[in-house]
CSV table of C-alpha atoms in Angstrom, one decimal:
chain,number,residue,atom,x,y,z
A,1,UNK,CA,11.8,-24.0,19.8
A,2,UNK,CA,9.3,-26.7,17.6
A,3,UNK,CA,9.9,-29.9,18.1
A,4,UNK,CA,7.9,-33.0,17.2
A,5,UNK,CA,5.3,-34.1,19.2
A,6,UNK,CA,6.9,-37.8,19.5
A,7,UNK,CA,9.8,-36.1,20.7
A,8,UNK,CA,8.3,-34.5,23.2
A,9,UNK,CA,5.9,-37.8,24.3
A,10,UNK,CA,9.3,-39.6,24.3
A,11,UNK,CA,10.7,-37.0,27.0
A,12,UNK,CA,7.4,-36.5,29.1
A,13,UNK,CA,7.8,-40.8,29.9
A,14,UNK,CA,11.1,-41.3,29.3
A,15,UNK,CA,13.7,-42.1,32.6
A,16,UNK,CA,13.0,-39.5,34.5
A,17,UNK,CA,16.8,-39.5,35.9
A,18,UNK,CA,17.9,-38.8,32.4
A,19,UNK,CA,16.5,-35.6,31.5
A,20,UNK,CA,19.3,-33.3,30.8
A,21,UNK,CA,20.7,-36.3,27.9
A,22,UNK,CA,16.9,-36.7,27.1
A,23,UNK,CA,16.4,-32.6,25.9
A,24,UNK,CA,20.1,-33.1,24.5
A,25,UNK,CA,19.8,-35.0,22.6
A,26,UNK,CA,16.4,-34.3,21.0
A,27,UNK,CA,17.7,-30.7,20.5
A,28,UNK,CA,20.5,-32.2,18.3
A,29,UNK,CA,18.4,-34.6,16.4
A,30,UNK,CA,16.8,-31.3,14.9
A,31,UNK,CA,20.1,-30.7,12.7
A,32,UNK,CA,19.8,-34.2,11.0
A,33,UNK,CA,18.0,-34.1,7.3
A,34,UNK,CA,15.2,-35.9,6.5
A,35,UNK,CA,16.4,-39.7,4.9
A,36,UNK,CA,13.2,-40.4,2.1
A,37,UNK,CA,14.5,-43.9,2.4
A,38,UNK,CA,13.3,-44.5,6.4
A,39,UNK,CA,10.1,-42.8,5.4
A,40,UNK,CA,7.7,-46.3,4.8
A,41,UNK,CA,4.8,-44.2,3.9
A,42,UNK,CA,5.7,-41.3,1.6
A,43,UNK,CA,4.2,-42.6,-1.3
A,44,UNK,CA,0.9,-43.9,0.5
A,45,UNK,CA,1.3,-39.8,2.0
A,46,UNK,CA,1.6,-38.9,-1.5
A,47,UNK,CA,-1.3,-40.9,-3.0
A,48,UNK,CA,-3.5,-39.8,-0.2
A,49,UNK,CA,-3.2,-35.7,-1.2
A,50,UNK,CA,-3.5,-36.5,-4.9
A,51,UNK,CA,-6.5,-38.7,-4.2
A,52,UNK,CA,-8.3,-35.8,-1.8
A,53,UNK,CA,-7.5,-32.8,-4.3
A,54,UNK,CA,-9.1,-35.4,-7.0
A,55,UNK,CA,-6.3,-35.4,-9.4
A,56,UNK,CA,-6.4,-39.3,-9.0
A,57,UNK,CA,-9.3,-41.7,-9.1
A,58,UNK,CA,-10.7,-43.8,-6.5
A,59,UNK,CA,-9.3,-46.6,-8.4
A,60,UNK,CA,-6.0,-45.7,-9.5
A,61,UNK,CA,-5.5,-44.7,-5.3
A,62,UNK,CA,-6.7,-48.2,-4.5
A,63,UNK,CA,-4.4,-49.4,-6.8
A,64,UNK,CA,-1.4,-48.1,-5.2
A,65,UNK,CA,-0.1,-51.4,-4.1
A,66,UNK,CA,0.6,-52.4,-7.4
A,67,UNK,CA,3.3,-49.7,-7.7
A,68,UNK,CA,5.5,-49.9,-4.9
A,69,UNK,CA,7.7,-52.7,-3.9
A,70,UNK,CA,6.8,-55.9,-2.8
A,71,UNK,CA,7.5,-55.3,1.0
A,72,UNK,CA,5.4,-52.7,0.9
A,73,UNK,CA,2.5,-54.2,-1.5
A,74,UNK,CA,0.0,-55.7,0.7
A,75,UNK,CA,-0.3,-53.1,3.5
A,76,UNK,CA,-0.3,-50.4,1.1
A,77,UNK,CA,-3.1,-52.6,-0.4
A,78,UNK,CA,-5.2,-52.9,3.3
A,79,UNK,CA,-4.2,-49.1,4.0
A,80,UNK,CA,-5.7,-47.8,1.0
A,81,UNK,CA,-8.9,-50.0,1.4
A,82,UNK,CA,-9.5,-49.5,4.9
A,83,UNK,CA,-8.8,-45.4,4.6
A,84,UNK,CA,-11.5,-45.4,2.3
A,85,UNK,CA,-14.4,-47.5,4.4
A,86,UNK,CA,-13.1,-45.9,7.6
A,87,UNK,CA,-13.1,-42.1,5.8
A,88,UNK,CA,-17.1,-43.2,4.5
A,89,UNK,CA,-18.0,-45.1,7.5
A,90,UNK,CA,-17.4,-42.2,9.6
A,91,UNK,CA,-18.3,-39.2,7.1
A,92,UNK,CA,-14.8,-37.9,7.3
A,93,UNK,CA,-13.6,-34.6,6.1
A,94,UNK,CA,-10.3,-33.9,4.7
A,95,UNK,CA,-8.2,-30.8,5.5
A,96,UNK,CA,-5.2,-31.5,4.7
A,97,UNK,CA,-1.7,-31.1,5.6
A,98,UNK,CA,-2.5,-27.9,7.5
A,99,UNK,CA,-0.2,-27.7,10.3
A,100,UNK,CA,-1.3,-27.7,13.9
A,101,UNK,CA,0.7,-25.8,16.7
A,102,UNK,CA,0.1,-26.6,20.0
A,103,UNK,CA,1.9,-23.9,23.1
A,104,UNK,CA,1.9,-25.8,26.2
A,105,UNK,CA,4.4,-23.7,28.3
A,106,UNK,CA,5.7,-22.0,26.1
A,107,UNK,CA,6.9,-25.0,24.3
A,108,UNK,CA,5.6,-25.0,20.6
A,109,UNK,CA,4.7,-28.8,19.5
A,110,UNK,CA,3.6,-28.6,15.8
A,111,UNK,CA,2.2,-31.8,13.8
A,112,UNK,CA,-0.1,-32.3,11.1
A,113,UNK,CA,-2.7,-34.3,8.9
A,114,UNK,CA,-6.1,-34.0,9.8
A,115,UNK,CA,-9.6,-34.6,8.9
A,116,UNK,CA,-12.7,-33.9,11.1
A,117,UNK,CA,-16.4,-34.7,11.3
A,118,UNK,CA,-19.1,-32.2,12.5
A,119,UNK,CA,-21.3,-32.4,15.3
A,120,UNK,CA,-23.9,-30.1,16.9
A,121,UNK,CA,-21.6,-27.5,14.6
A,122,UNK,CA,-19.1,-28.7,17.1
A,123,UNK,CA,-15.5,-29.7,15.4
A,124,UNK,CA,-13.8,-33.3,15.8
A,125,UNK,CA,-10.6,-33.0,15.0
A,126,UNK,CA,-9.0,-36.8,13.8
A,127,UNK,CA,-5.0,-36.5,12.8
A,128,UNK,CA,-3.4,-39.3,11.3
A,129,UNK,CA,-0.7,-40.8,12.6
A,130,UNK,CA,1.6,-42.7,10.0
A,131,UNK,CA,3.8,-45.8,12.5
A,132,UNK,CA,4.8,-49.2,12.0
A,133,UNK,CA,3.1,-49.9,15.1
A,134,UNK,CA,0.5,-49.1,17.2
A,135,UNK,CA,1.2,-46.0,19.6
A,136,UNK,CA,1.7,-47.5,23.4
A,137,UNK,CA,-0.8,-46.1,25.1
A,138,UNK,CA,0.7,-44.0,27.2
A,139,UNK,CA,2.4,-42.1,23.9
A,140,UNK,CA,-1.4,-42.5,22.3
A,141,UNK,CA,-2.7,-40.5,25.7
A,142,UNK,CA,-0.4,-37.8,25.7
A,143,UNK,CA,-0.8,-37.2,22.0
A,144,UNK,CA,-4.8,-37.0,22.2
A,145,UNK,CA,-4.1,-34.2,25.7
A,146,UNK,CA,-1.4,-32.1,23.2
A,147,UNK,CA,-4.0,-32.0,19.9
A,148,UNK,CA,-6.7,-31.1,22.6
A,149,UNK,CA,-4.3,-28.1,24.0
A,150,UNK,CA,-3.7,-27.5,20.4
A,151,UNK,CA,-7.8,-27.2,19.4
A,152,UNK,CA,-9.5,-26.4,22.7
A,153,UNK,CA,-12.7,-25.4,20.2
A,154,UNK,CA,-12.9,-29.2,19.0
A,155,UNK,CA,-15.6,-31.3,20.5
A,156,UNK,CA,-13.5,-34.0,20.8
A,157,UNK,CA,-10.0,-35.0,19.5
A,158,UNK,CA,-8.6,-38.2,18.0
A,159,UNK,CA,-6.2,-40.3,16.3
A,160,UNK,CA,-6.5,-42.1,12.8
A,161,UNK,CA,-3.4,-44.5,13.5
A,162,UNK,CA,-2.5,-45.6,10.3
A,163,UNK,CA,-0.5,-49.0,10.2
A,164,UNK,CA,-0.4,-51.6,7.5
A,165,UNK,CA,-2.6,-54.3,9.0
A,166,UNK,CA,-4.9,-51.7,10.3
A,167,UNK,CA,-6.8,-48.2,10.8
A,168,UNK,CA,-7.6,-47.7,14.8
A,169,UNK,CA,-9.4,-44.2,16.1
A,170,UNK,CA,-8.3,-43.4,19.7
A,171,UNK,CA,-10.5,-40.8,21.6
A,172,UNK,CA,-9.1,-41.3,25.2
A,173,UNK,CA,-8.4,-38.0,26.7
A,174,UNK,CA,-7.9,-37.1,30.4
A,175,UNK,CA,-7.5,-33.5,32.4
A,176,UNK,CA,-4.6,-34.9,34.8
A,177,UNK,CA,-2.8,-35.8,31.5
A,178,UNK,CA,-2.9,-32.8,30.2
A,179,UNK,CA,-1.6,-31.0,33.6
A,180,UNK,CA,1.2,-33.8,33.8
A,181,UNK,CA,2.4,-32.6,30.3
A,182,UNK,CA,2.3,-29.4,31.2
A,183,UNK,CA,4.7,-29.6,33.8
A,184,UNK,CA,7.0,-31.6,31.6
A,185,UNK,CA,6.8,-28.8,29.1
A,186,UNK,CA,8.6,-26.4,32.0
A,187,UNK,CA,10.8,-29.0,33.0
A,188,UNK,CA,11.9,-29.8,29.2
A,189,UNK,CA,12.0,-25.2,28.9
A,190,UNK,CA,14.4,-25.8,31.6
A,191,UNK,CA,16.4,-28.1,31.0
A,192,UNK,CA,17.0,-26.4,27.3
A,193,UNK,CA,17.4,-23.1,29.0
A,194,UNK,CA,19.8,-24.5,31.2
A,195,UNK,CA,21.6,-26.5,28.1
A,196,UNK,CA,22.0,-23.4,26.5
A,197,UNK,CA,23.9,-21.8,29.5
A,198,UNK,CA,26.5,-24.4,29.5
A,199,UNK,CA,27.4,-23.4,25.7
């Protein structure tokens, strides 16, 4: 079973009372398509590859503002601008859209976008995270413990959360989150399993 990893934050501190509806409901939210017209950054996702694989200039990708629609103009303008100080700031590398799976129980969380910086020829693994909002902390946390799970070889793990006013890096990470989320993962496998029964 591959579900998102928001999905799976969203269950792990949800109400704990609720759990059953909570798995329920996430399982049936797999079967609904994907609606381009919720999806505020495709075009900035867009861009972005085109930009890294060089088929467009720095300019034309700083730019991008100028051809989308007015509500989205001026954080496509700061996203674009700060994406590019943050990326030479910090000596970013891009990778790509090269999934990442992470098995914590035997629950497969997949998720994606990544760049990374090298250290000691030790990896640093940054994914972006594309939000109208900041992550709450507590989602921010349990992210950073599931990409770690995911890349136990990374030096570190972090979060490029990409918003319009902003570009944040998170590197919080913490052992008793990651065994908290662990047991969540079995309770979630349980809950399915016992979902699946009732059929």
């Amino acid at each position: 079973m591959k579900i998102r990893v928001s999905q799976f934050i969203d269950f792990a501190y949800g109400d704990k009372r609720q759990d059953k509806a909570k798995v329920k409901s996430i399982i049936s939210d797999l079967d609904l398509p994907y609606d381009p017209i919720k999806d505020r950054y495709k075009q900035f996702r867009e861009a972005l590859i085109s930009f890294e694989n060089k088929k467009i200039s720095t300019e034309k990708f700083r730019s991008l503002h100028s051809s989308v629609s007015a509500n989205k103009s001026t954080g496509y303008q700061v996203l674009c601008q700060n994406y590019l100080d943050l990326k030479e700031d910090h000596a970013l590398i891009w990778q790509g859209h090269s999934p990442v799976e992470a098995d914590i129980s035997g629950l497969s969380i997949t998720t994606a976008w990544y760049l990374r910086t090298e250290a000691n020829n030790q990896r640093r693994i940054i994914f972006l995270h594309f939000g109208k909002e900041q992550l709450p902390r507590k989602k921010e946390r349990g992210l950073l413990t599931i990409l770690r799970l995911a890349r136990p070889e990374s030096a570190g793990v972090g979060i490029l959360n990409i918003q319009p006013g902003t570009l944040i890096t998170a590197t919080r990470m913490d052992q008793r989150e990651a065994e908290y989320l662990q047991g969540r993962a079995k309770k979630f496998l349980a809950c399915a399993k016992s979902l699946q029964a009732d059929v």
